[in-house]
Amino acid sequence: MVKTQKNFLIAAIVGLLILFLLPPVNGLTPVGVKFLAVFIPTVIIWLIEGGSGWSGLMATALIVFLGVYNGAETYKLLWGGALVALCIPFYMIANALEECGAVMWVVRWILSRKIVHGRPTLFTILFTLSLILISVMITPMVTVVIFFKVLKDLCESIGYDRDSEFYRSHGLIIGWIGQAVDGCLIWGRPFILSMVAMIVGLGFERFTVNDFFRLAILYLVIITVVALAIIKLWIRPDCSKFEQYDDAAVREELKANPLTTRSKILLVGMLAVVFCYVGAFFTPLGVVQQYLNTLPAAAPVSLAVAILALIYIADVDGNKKPVLDIGREMGRLPWNTIIFLGSVMYFGGIVGSAEFGISAALSNIITPIVSSLSPIVSFIVGLAIASVLTNLTSNAVSCMVVLSCFVPAMIAAPNITQAQVLAFCVCTVTICATAVATRAACATMSLVYCPDGIEYAGTAKYSIALCAIMVLFAALLLVPVGAGIFAGIV
């Protein structure tokens, strides 16, 4: 019996015990018991071996077989939900951009501007900002691979090795910011979309992903400043060799090897998509902004992919080929991830349903504890638990657990407002995305702490400090600010 089969057997036993031994008390309903008999074993599997396609399919099928939730609606949410509709075309265009070298070219262009010559601090700032900019277009794992290649080439050219503090500090920036954006930048982010769906399911029906971004962008600004402060004030890498960085040579190389026609067209397509997303927040656009706000997130990127598939250009042999081959890109999609995140969005969207009574049961159990604490302490405790969990296991699972346990209790607590709870929800998502302190925190960090990245030894104290500071900033600053932002939608 292989490891996966053993994990399934353990989870199945837990599910059977819940199904036959858990009493429907404290507000939990009989159908809620059936739901937990599937949901809890599924979470156990996600904790043990991470997200997988088979576990998502198995869990949703069992929900239908047990009569817990409407079958047609289940598969509509799993396969036809906004998450899947957005992820598929976004992955297509992001993969095509990375493959043609457009992203690498843009990064090197940004980092070779004349203004950085002899200015290591400015270089670090531009390095970080370019990391955020590129993260709008591609996934964290691809971003990390590209930026480590850029960092390695740079350090080799000026005489820094992999053990230098310059290399390690910039490697930490790649890991910290490259992963944290997964909980802040809303465009093409399956994790954010699935968690927003869960927040809506917990009783905030008017909450949207655009509302999420209004607070998450503040988190991104703060974590960027904190990360740069840790590098410059605590690690303080030796930058004496940076004088040898020949930015002019890089500019000449880029001029000699310009972007290909395909790369330019793909970049224009992605920039058009980004404009549609950003334009939804830009009030001077007037009616255009209002129109963009009415569009679902999947619409701009779906149209862009369709248009890119209709544009044909000649290859090196003179054969006409589409800028984006949909058939080829379909074969390169990470289906395991898509199915897993689809199931996360499905469970997150229905776990708070009144027919299950799970929120009522958790509220009855946890509310007395939360009510005995001040709101600030409750927020710090909840976010601290989220930070610890996310650095040990799946970001999505950690977020689901914390939101499921704390939100119903906070909603029922007399000393916490609905707007504060909603701000806490957003901060929980951003904190769970800041999974940077261990190798197992998330898939991205496995690429950071590896032979092609940086050594893990000696980095934990900096990453733990970053996580702790962000928990405090979120609880003491962002929750109060978010309460003001969300006052009109609760």
Short mmCIF file of C-alpha atoms in Angstrom, two decimals:
data_model
loop_
_atom_site.label_atom_id
_atom_site.label_comp_id
_atom_site.label_asym_id
_atom_site.label_seq_id
_atom_site.Cartn_x
_atom_site.Cartn_y
_atom_site.Cartn_z
CA MET A 1 0.00 0.00 0.00
CA VAL A 2 1.47 3.34 -1.07
CA LYS A 3 1.50 6.46 1.11
CA THR A 4 -1.46 8.11 -0.64
CA GLN A 5 -3.61 5.01 -0.11
CA LYS A 6 -2.65 4.91 3.58
CA ASN A 7 -3.59 8.58 3.95
CA PHE A 8 -6.95 7.89 2.32
CA LEU A 9 -7.57 4.96 4.68
CA ILE A 10 -6.82 7.09 7.75
CA ALA A 11 -9.09 9.86 6.50
CA ALA A 12 -11.87 7.38 5.67
CA ILE A 13 -11.79 5.95 9.20
CA VAL A 14 -12.02 9.46 10.67
CA GLY A 15 -14.95 10.20 8.36
CA LEU A 16 -16.83 7.06 9.42
CA LEU A 17 -16.27 7.83 13.11
CA ILE A 18 -17.67 11.33 12.62
CA LEU A 19 -20.62 10.06 10.58
CA PHE A 20 -21.73 7.50 13.18
CA LEU A 21 -20.50 8.95 16.49
CA LEU A 22 -20.73 12.74 16.28
CA PRO A 23 -24.06 13.91 17.78
CA PRO A 24 -25.93 16.83 16.20
CA VAL A 25 -25.76 19.15 19.21
CA ASN A 26 -24.99 22.83 19.94
CA GLY A 27 -26.78 23.84 16.74
CA LEU A 28 -25.13 21.26 14.48
CA THR A 29 -27.72 19.54 12.27
CA PRO A 30 -27.81 15.89 11.08
CA VAL A 31 -26.93 16.99 7.54
CA GLY A 32 -24.12 19.06 9.06
CA VAL A 33 -22.72 15.87 10.60
CA LYS A 34 -22.66 14.29 7.13
CA PHE A 35 -20.92 17.35 5.76
CA LEU A 36 -18.24 17.20 8.47
CA ALA A 37 -17.80 13.47 7.83
CA VAL A 38 -16.53 14.44 4.38
CA PHE A 39 -15.02 17.85 5.04
CA ILE A 40 -12.80 17.00 8.02
CA PRO A 41 -11.21 13.90 6.39
CA THR A 42 -10.61 15.99 3.27
CA VAL A 43 -8.84 18.67 5.33
CA ILE A 44 -6.74 15.93 6.96
CA ILE A 45 -5.63 14.72 3.52
CA TRP A 46 -4.79 18.28 2.50
CA LEU A 47 -2.77 18.69 5.68
CA ILE A 48 -0.89 15.42 5.26
CA GLU A 49 -0.05 15.47 1.56
CA GLY A 50 -1.17 18.86 0.28
CA GLY A 51 -3.83 19.78 -2.24
CA SER A 52 -4.54 17.22 -4.92
CA GLY A 53 -6.99 16.67 -7.72
CA TRP A 54 -8.13 13.25 -6.56
CA SER A 55 -9.04 14.50 -3.08
CA GLY A 56 -11.10 17.35 -4.53
CA LEU A 57 -13.00 15.03 -6.85
CA MET A 58 -13.48 12.41 -4.13
CA ALA A 59 -14.79 14.91 -1.58
CA THR A 60 -17.30 16.60 -3.88
CA ALA A 61 -18.54 13.22 -5.14
CA LEU A 62 -19.09 11.97 -1.57
CA ILE A 63 -21.02 15.14 -0.73
CA VAL A 64 -23.39 14.30 -3.59
CA PHE A 65 -23.63 10.57 -2.77
CA LEU A 66 -24.50 11.33 0.86
CA GLY A 67 -27.20 13.76 -0.22
CA VAL A 68 -25.56 16.62 1.66
CA TYR A 69 -25.78 19.19 -1.14
CA ASN A 70 -27.51 19.49 -4.50
CA GLY A 71 -25.55 17.49 -7.08
CA ALA A 72 -26.02 19.81 -10.05
CA GLU A 73 -25.06 22.83 -7.98
CA THR A 74 -22.01 20.98 -6.62
CA TYR A 75 -20.51 20.35 -10.04
CA LYS A 76 -21.48 23.79 -11.23
CA LEU A 77 -19.47 25.29 -8.37
CA LEU A 78 -16.55 22.87 -8.84
CA TRP A 79 -16.13 23.18 -12.61
CA GLY A 80 -18.15 26.20 -13.66
CA GLY A 81 -17.38 28.59 -10.83
CA ALA A 82 -15.61 31.91 -11.24
CA LEU A 83 -12.34 30.43 -9.95
CA VAL A 84 -12.00 27.81 -12.68
CA ALA A 85 -13.25 30.20 -15.37
CA LEU A 86 -10.54 32.69 -14.38
CA CYS A 87 -7.66 30.29 -13.70
CA ILE A 88 -7.71 28.42 -17.00
CA PRO A 89 -7.24 31.41 -19.36
CA PHE A 90 -4.96 33.22 -16.91
CA TYR A 91 -2.61 30.24 -16.64
CA MET A 92 -2.60 30.03 -20.45
CA ILE A 93 -1.43 33.58 -21.04
CA ALA A 94 0.96 33.56 -18.05
CA ASN A 95 2.62 30.33 -19.22
CA ALA A 96 2.97 31.68 -22.75
CA LEU A 97 4.56 34.89 -21.46
CA GLU A 98 7.08 32.99 -19.38
CA GLU A 99 7.92 30.55 -22.19
CA CYS A 100 8.69 33.24 -24.78
CA GLY A 101 11.08 35.05 -22.42
CA ALA A 102 9.07 38.27 -22.27
CA VAL A 103 8.96 38.36 -18.49
CA MET A 104 12.71 37.86 -18.10
CA TRP A 105 13.37 40.61 -20.65
CA VAL A 106 11.13 43.08 -18.82
CA VAL A 107 12.76 42.32 -15.44
CA ARG A 108 16.26 42.85 -16.81
CA TRP A 109 15.14 46.07 -18.50
CA ILE A 110 13.82 47.48 -15.22
CA LEU A 111 16.95 46.54 -13.27
CA SER A 112 19.37 47.96 -15.83
CA ARG A 113 18.19 51.58 -15.80
CA LYS A 114 20.97 54.16 -15.48
CA ILE A 115 19.51 55.43 -12.23
CA VAL A 116 20.58 52.25 -10.35
CA HIS A 117 24.26 52.61 -11.25
CA GLY A 118 26.27 52.63 -8.01
CA ARG A 119 23.11 52.80 -5.89
CA PRO A 120 22.57 49.40 -4.21
CA THR A 121 19.67 50.59 -2.03
CA LEU A 122 17.80 51.94 -5.04
CA PHE A 123 18.55 48.69 -6.86
CA THR A 124 17.00 46.70 -3.99
CA ILE A 125 13.90 48.90 -4.06
CA LEU A 126 13.54 48.53 -7.85
CA PHE A 127 14.19 44.80 -7.51
CA THR A 128 11.29 44.57 -5.05
CA LEU A 129 8.93 46.77 -7.07
CA SER A 130 9.66 44.82 -10.26
CA LEU A 131 8.90 41.64 -8.32
CA ILE A 132 5.46 43.03 -7.46
CA LEU A 133 4.87 44.26 -11.02
CA ILE A 134 5.75 40.93 -12.62
CA SER A 135 3.63 39.12 -10.04
CA VAL A 136 0.57 40.77 -11.55
CA MET A 137 1.16 38.73 -14.71
CA ILE A 138 2.45 35.35 -13.57
CA THR A 139 2.21 32.88 -10.68
CA PRO A 140 4.48 33.01 -7.59
CA MET A 141 6.43 29.87 -8.46
CA VAL A 142 7.31 31.13 -11.95
CA THR A 143 8.16 34.56 -10.49
CA VAL A 144 10.57 32.98 -8.01
CA VAL A 145 12.35 30.93 -10.69
CA ILE A 146 12.78 33.96 -12.96
CA PHE A 147 14.04 36.31 -10.24
CA PHE A 148 16.52 33.80 -8.84
CA LYS A 149 17.97 33.42 -12.32
CA VAL A 150 18.28 37.21 -12.60
CA LEU A 151 19.83 37.41 -9.11
CA LYS A 152 22.28 34.58 -9.82
CA ASP A 153 23.47 36.16 -13.07
CA LEU A 154 23.86 39.55 -11.41
CA CYS A 155 25.81 38.23 -8.42
CA GLU A 156 28.15 36.19 -10.63
CA SER A 157 28.88 39.27 -12.72
CA ILE A 158 29.90 41.41 -9.74
CA GLY A 159 31.60 38.81 -7.56
CA TYR A 160 29.02 37.73 -4.97
CA ASP A 161 28.57 34.02 -4.33
CA ARG A 162 25.51 32.14 -3.05
CA ASP A 163 26.75 32.40 0.55
CA SER A 164 27.00 36.20 0.51
CA GLU A 165 24.55 38.31 2.48
CA PHE A 166 23.78 40.29 -0.67
CA TYR A 167 22.57 37.16 -2.45
CA ARG A 168 20.72 35.82 0.57
CA SER A 169 18.97 39.07 1.44
CA HIS A 170 17.69 39.51 -2.10
CA GLY A 171 16.72 35.84 -2.11
CA LEU A 172 14.64 36.48 1.00
CA ILE A 173 12.97 39.41 -0.76
CA ILE A 174 12.09 37.07 -3.63
CA GLY A 175 10.56 34.57 -1.23
CA TRP A 176 8.81 37.04 1.07
CA ILE A 177 7.25 39.37 -1.50
CA GLY A 178 6.92 36.78 -4.25
CA GLN A 179 4.72 34.70 -1.95
CA ALA A 180 2.94 37.48 -0.03
CA VAL A 181 1.48 38.93 -3.24
CA ASP A 182 -0.55 35.73 -3.55
CA GLY A 183 -2.78 37.11 -0.81
CA CYS A 184 -2.85 40.73 -2.02
CA LEU A 185 -2.92 40.99 -5.82
CA ILE A 186 -6.37 39.81 -6.84
CA TRP A 187 -5.78 39.23 -10.56
CA GLY A 188 -5.59 35.57 -11.45
CA ARG A 189 -5.22 34.55 -7.80
CA PRO A 190 -7.13 31.30 -7.13
CA PHE A 191 -6.30 31.42 -3.41
CA ILE A 192 -7.85 34.86 -2.98
CA LEU A 193 -10.93 34.04 -5.05
CA SER A 194 -11.61 30.85 -3.11
CA MET A 195 -11.24 32.61 0.24
CA VAL A 196 -13.43 35.54 -0.84
CA ALA A 197 -16.09 32.96 -1.72
CA MET A 198 -15.77 31.54 1.78
CA ILE A 199 -16.07 34.99 3.37
CA VAL A 200 -19.24 35.58 1.35
CA GLY A 201 -20.54 32.19 2.51
CA LEU A 202 -19.96 33.16 6.13
CA GLY A 203 -22.57 35.90 5.87
CA PHE A 204 -21.04 38.83 3.99
CA GLU A 205 -23.11 38.60 0.81
CA ARG A 206 -22.18 42.06 -0.50
CA PHE A 207 -18.43 41.50 -0.17
CA THR A 208 -16.52 41.31 -3.47
CA VAL A 209 -12.94 40.68 -4.57
CA ASN A 210 -12.63 44.40 -5.35
CA ASP A 211 -13.56 45.18 -1.74
CA PHE A 212 -10.89 42.71 -0.66
CA PHE A 213 -8.25 44.53 -2.69
CA ARG A 214 -8.96 47.87 -1.00
CA LEU A 215 -7.48 46.55 2.26
CA ALA A 216 -5.10 43.93 0.84
CA ILE A 217 -3.15 46.57 -1.09
CA LEU A 218 -2.39 48.32 2.21
CA TYR A 219 -1.08 45.02 3.59
CA LEU A 220 1.18 44.69 0.53
CA VAL A 221 2.56 48.21 1.00
CA ILE A 222 3.29 47.55 4.67
CA ILE A 223 4.93 44.16 4.19
CA THR A 224 7.10 45.59 1.41
CA VAL A 225 8.32 48.39 3.69
CA VAL A 226 8.87 45.97 6.61
CA ALA A 227 10.76 43.50 4.41
CA LEU A 228 13.05 46.22 3.05
CA ALA A 229 13.61 47.54 6.60
CA ILE A 230 14.65 44.07 7.83
CA ILE A 231 17.11 43.79 4.94
CA LYS A 232 18.63 47.25 5.35
CA LEU A 233 18.52 47.67 9.12
CA TRP A 234 18.95 44.13 10.44
CA ILE A 235 20.69 41.96 7.84
CA ARG A 236 22.65 44.90 6.38
CA PRO A 237 24.31 43.05 3.48
CA ASP A 238 27.73 44.11 2.20
CA CYS A 239 27.05 46.10 -0.98
CA SER A 240 30.63 47.21 -1.70
CA LYS A 241 30.90 45.08 -4.85
CA PHE A 242 27.74 46.54 -6.36
CA GLU A 243 29.91 49.24 -7.98
CA GLN A 244 30.94 46.52 -10.45
CA TYR A 245 27.39 46.05 -11.74
CA ASP A 246 27.63 46.93 -15.44
CA ASP A 247 24.11 48.11 -16.16
CA ALA A 248 25.24 49.56 -19.48
CA ALA A 249 26.31 46.11 -20.70
CA VAL A 250 22.88 44.73 -19.82
CA ARG A 251 21.21 47.54 -21.75
CA GLU A 252 23.36 46.80 -24.77
CA GLU A 253 22.56 43.11 -24.56
CA LEU A 254 18.83 43.84 -24.40
CA LYS A 255 19.16 46.17 -27.38
CA ALA A 256 20.94 43.45 -29.34
CA ASN A 257 18.29 40.90 -28.37
CA PRO A 258 14.96 42.75 -28.43
CA LEU A 259 11.58 41.28 -27.66
CA THR A 260 10.18 39.05 -30.37
CA THR A 261 6.95 39.95 -32.15
CA ARG A 262 5.15 37.18 -30.28
CA SER A 263 6.46 38.45 -26.94
CA LYS A 264 5.30 41.99 -27.68
CA ILE A 265 1.82 40.85 -28.66
CA LEU A 266 1.51 38.68 -25.53
CA LEU A 267 2.66 41.56 -23.34
CA VAL A 268 0.13 43.91 -24.92
CA GLY A 269 -2.57 41.30 -24.33
CA MET A 270 -1.66 40.90 -20.66
CA LEU A 271 -1.38 44.66 -20.16
CA ALA A 272 -4.84 45.08 -21.65
CA VAL A 273 -6.16 42.55 -19.13
CA VAL A 274 -4.40 44.35 -16.28
CA PHE A 275 -5.86 47.67 -17.47
CA CYS A 276 -9.37 46.20 -17.27
CA TYR A 277 -8.73 45.08 -13.70
CA VAL A 278 -6.99 48.25 -12.51
CA GLY A 279 -9.48 50.45 -14.35
CA ALA A 280 -12.23 49.10 -12.15
CA PHE A 281 -10.65 51.07 -9.26
CA PHE A 282 -9.79 54.23 -11.21
CA THR A 283 -12.68 56.62 -10.65
CA PRO A 284 -11.49 59.31 -13.16
CA LEU A 285 -12.44 56.86 -15.94
CA GLY A 286 -16.09 57.58 -15.13
CA VAL A 287 -18.51 55.36 -17.05
CA VAL A 288 -15.61 53.16 -18.20
CA GLN A 289 -14.77 52.42 -14.57
CA GLN A 290 -18.40 51.71 -13.81
CA TYR A 291 -18.61 49.32 -16.75
CA LEU A 292 -15.40 47.51 -15.82
CA ASN A 293 -16.77 47.07 -12.31
CA THR A 294 -19.71 45.13 -13.74
CA LEU A 295 -17.48 42.58 -15.47
CA PRO A 296 -16.62 39.28 -13.78
CA ALA A 297 -12.89 38.72 -13.29
CA ALA A 298 -12.81 35.96 -15.91
CA ALA A 299 -14.16 38.13 -18.74
CA PRO A 300 -11.10 40.30 -19.67
CA VAL A 301 -8.57 37.46 -19.62
CA SER A 302 -10.93 35.12 -21.51
CA LEU A 303 -11.40 37.70 -24.27
CA ALA A 304 -7.65 38.35 -24.40
CA VAL A 305 -6.86 34.65 -24.83
CA ALA A 306 -9.46 34.32 -27.57
CA ILE A 307 -8.04 37.31 -29.48
CA LEU A 308 -4.45 36.08 -29.05
CA ALA A 309 -5.51 32.72 -30.46
CA LEU A 310 -6.87 34.51 -33.56
CA ILE A 311 -3.63 36.41 -34.25
CA TYR A 312 -1.23 34.46 -36.46
CA ILE A 313 2.44 35.27 -37.02
CA ALA A 314 5.17 33.49 -38.98
CA ASP A 315 7.69 31.32 -37.12
CA VAL A 316 11.37 30.91 -38.08
CA ASP A 317 10.38 28.53 -40.87
CA GLY A 318 7.80 30.92 -42.27
CA ASN A 319 4.82 28.89 -41.04
CA LYS A 320 1.86 30.84 -39.68
CA LYS A 321 1.06 29.96 -36.07
CA PRO A 322 -1.21 31.52 -33.44
CA VAL A 323 0.37 33.77 -30.85
CA LEU A 324 -1.34 31.62 -28.23
CA ASP A 325 -2.15 28.01 -29.11
CA ILE A 326 -5.10 27.14 -26.86
CA GLY A 327 -4.84 23.39 -27.52
CA ARG A 328 -1.17 23.34 -26.56
CA GLU A 329 -1.68 25.53 -23.51
CA MET A 330 -4.53 23.32 -22.28
CA GLY A 331 -2.04 20.46 -22.03
CA ARG A 332 0.28 22.58 -19.88
CA LEU A 333 -2.33 23.59 -17.31
CA PRO A 334 -1.77 22.50 -13.67
CA TRP A 335 -5.01 20.50 -13.45
CA ASN A 336 -4.24 19.11 -10.01
CA THR A 337 -4.02 22.65 -8.67
CA ILE A 338 -7.13 23.80 -10.52
CA ILE A 339 -9.27 20.93 -9.21
CA PHE A 340 -7.93 21.36 -5.68
CA LEU A 341 -8.63 25.08 -5.63
CA GLY A 342 -12.04 24.52 -7.20
CA SER A 343 -12.89 22.16 -4.34
CA VAL A 344 -11.54 24.65 -1.79
CA MET A 345 -13.78 27.34 -3.26
CA TYR A 346 -16.72 24.92 -3.23
CA PHE A 347 -16.29 23.92 0.42
CA GLY A 348 -15.50 27.47 1.48
CA GLY A 349 -18.68 28.69 -0.16
CA ILE A 350 -21.03 26.22 1.52
CA VAL A 351 -19.46 25.53 4.92
CA GLY A 352 -21.34 28.44 6.47
CA SER A 353 -24.76 27.29 5.20
CA ALA A 354 -27.45 27.50 7.87
CA GLU A 355 -28.72 24.01 6.98
CA PHE A 356 -25.46 22.51 8.30
CA GLY A 357 -25.46 24.43 11.59
CA ILE A 358 -21.65 24.41 11.68
CA SER A 359 -21.39 28.18 12.14
CA ALA A 360 -24.01 28.04 14.89
CA ALA A 361 -22.19 25.22 16.70
CA LEU A 362 -18.81 26.95 16.50
CA SER A 363 -20.40 30.20 17.60
CA ASN A 364 -22.00 28.53 20.63
CA ILE A 365 -18.70 26.93 21.62
CA ILE A 366 -16.19 29.72 20.91
CA THR A 367 -18.24 32.91 21.46
CA PRO A 368 -17.96 32.79 25.27
CA ILE A 369 -14.17 32.65 24.92
CA VAL A 370 -14.00 35.45 22.35
CA SER A 371 -16.41 37.61 24.34
CA SER A 372 -14.18 37.34 27.40
CA LEU A 373 -11.28 38.88 25.45
CA SER A 374 -10.91 42.41 24.17
CA PRO A 375 -11.42 42.72 20.39
CA ILE A 376 -7.74 43.51 19.81
CA VAL A 377 -6.62 40.41 21.71
CA SER A 378 -9.10 38.29 19.76
CA PHE A 379 -7.72 39.60 16.47
CA ILE A 380 -4.11 39.03 17.52
CA VAL A 381 -4.84 35.48 18.71
CA GLY A 382 -6.74 34.57 15.54
CA LEU A 383 -4.13 36.03 13.20
CA ALA A 384 -1.25 34.52 15.18
CA ILE A 385 -2.84 31.07 14.91
CA ALA A 386 -3.32 31.65 11.17
CA SER A 387 0.34 32.62 10.78
CA VAL A 388 1.61 29.56 12.66
CA LEU A 389 -0.70 27.16 10.78
CA THR A 390 0.10 28.55 7.35
CA ASN A 391 3.82 28.13 7.92
CA LEU A 392 3.28 24.46 8.74
CA THR A 393 0.65 23.44 6.20
CA SER A 394 -1.54 24.54 3.29
CA ASN A 395 -2.34 28.25 3.06
CA ALA A 396 -5.90 27.59 1.90
CA VAL A 397 -6.57 24.98 4.58
CA SER A 398 -5.11 27.19 7.32
CA CYS A 399 -7.31 30.07 6.21
CA MET A 400 -10.42 27.89 6.06
CA VAL A 401 -9.81 26.54 9.56
CA VAL A 402 -9.25 29.96 11.14
CA LEU A 403 -12.17 31.62 9.34
CA SER A 404 -14.51 28.72 10.17
CA CYS A 405 -13.61 28.79 13.85
CA PHE A 406 -13.26 32.50 14.59
CA VAL A 407 -15.68 34.33 12.30
CA PRO A 408 -18.96 32.84 13.61
CA ALA A 409 -17.84 33.53 17.18
CA MET A 410 -16.74 37.08 16.36
CA ILE A 411 -20.03 37.81 14.58
CA ALA A 412 -21.92 36.73 17.70
CA ALA A 413 -19.64 38.59 20.12
CA PRO A 414 -21.28 41.80 21.40
CA ASN A 415 -18.02 43.76 21.55
CA ILE A 416 -16.97 43.23 17.90
CA THR A 417 -18.64 44.94 14.93
CA GLN A 418 -19.48 43.25 11.62
CA ALA A 419 -17.09 45.61 9.80
CA GLN A 420 -14.26 44.59 12.15
CA VAL A 421 -15.00 40.92 11.49
CA LEU A 422 -14.86 41.49 7.74
CA ALA A 423 -11.54 43.31 8.08
CA PHE A 424 -10.27 40.40 10.20
CA CYS A 425 -11.28 38.03 7.39
CA VAL A 426 -9.24 39.95 4.82
CA CYS A 427 -6.24 40.11 7.15
CA THR A 428 -6.50 36.36 7.75
CA VAL A 429 -6.23 35.73 4.02
CA THR A 430 -3.20 38.00 3.66
CA ILE A 431 -1.52 36.51 6.74
CA CYS A 432 -2.10 32.98 5.44
CA ALA A 433 -0.51 33.96 2.13
CA THR A 434 2.58 35.10 4.05
CA ALA A 435 3.76 31.51 4.36
CA VAL A 436 7.50 32.13 4.28
CA ALA A 437 9.14 30.84 7.46
CA THR A 438 9.62 27.13 6.65
CA ARG A 439 10.45 24.96 3.66
CA ALA A 440 7.04 23.28 3.92
CA ALA A 441 5.08 26.54 4.24
CA CYS A 442 3.99 26.39 0.59
CA ALA A 443 5.15 25.18 -2.81
CA THR A 444 6.79 28.53 -3.54
CA MET A 445 9.10 28.29 -0.55
CA SER A 446 10.31 24.87 -1.67
CA LEU A 447 11.81 26.75 -4.65
CA VAL A 448 13.24 29.48 -2.41
CA TYR A 449 14.97 27.22 0.12
CA CYS A 450 16.73 24.88 -2.31
CA PRO A 451 20.06 24.53 -4.17
CA ASP A 452 18.85 26.92 -6.88
CA GLY A 453 17.61 29.41 -4.28
CA ILE A 454 19.09 30.19 -0.86
CA GLU A 455 20.13 28.14 2.14
CA TYR A 456 17.39 27.83 4.75
CA ALA A 457 19.84 27.79 7.66
CA GLY A 458 20.02 31.17 9.34
CA THR A 459 16.96 32.66 7.62
CA ALA A 460 14.19 31.52 9.98
CA LYS A 461 14.68 34.33 12.49
CA TYR A 462 14.18 36.98 9.82
CA SER A 463 11.11 35.29 8.35
CA ILE A 464 9.53 34.67 11.76
CA ALA A 465 10.12 38.31 12.67
CA LEU A 466 8.43 39.40 9.42
CA CYS A 467 5.41 37.18 10.14
CA ALA A 468 5.12 38.41 13.75
CA ILE A 469 5.37 42.07 12.74
CA MET A 470 2.68 41.61 10.08
CA VAL A 471 0.34 39.92 12.58
CA LEU A 472 0.66 42.96 14.85
CA PHE A 473 0.28 45.46 12.00
CA ALA A 474 -2.80 43.59 10.76
CA ALA A 475 -4.46 43.40 14.18
CA LEU A 476 -3.57 46.88 15.44
CA LEU A 477 -3.74 48.91 12.23
CA LEU A 478 -5.39 47.14 9.31
CA VAL A 479 -8.42 45.78 11.16
CA PRO A 480 -9.42 49.26 12.44
CA VAL A 481 -8.73 50.80 9.01
CA GLY A 482 -10.61 47.98 7.30
CA ALA A 483 -13.56 48.46 9.62
CA GLY A 484 -13.88 51.99 8.29
CA ILE A 485 -13.50 50.86 4.68
CA PHE A 486 -16.11 48.12 5.00
CA ALA A 487 -18.61 50.03 7.15
CA GLY A 488 -20.87 50.59 4.15
CA ILE A 489 -21.12 46.99 2.96
CA VAL A 490 -22.04 45.08 6.15
#
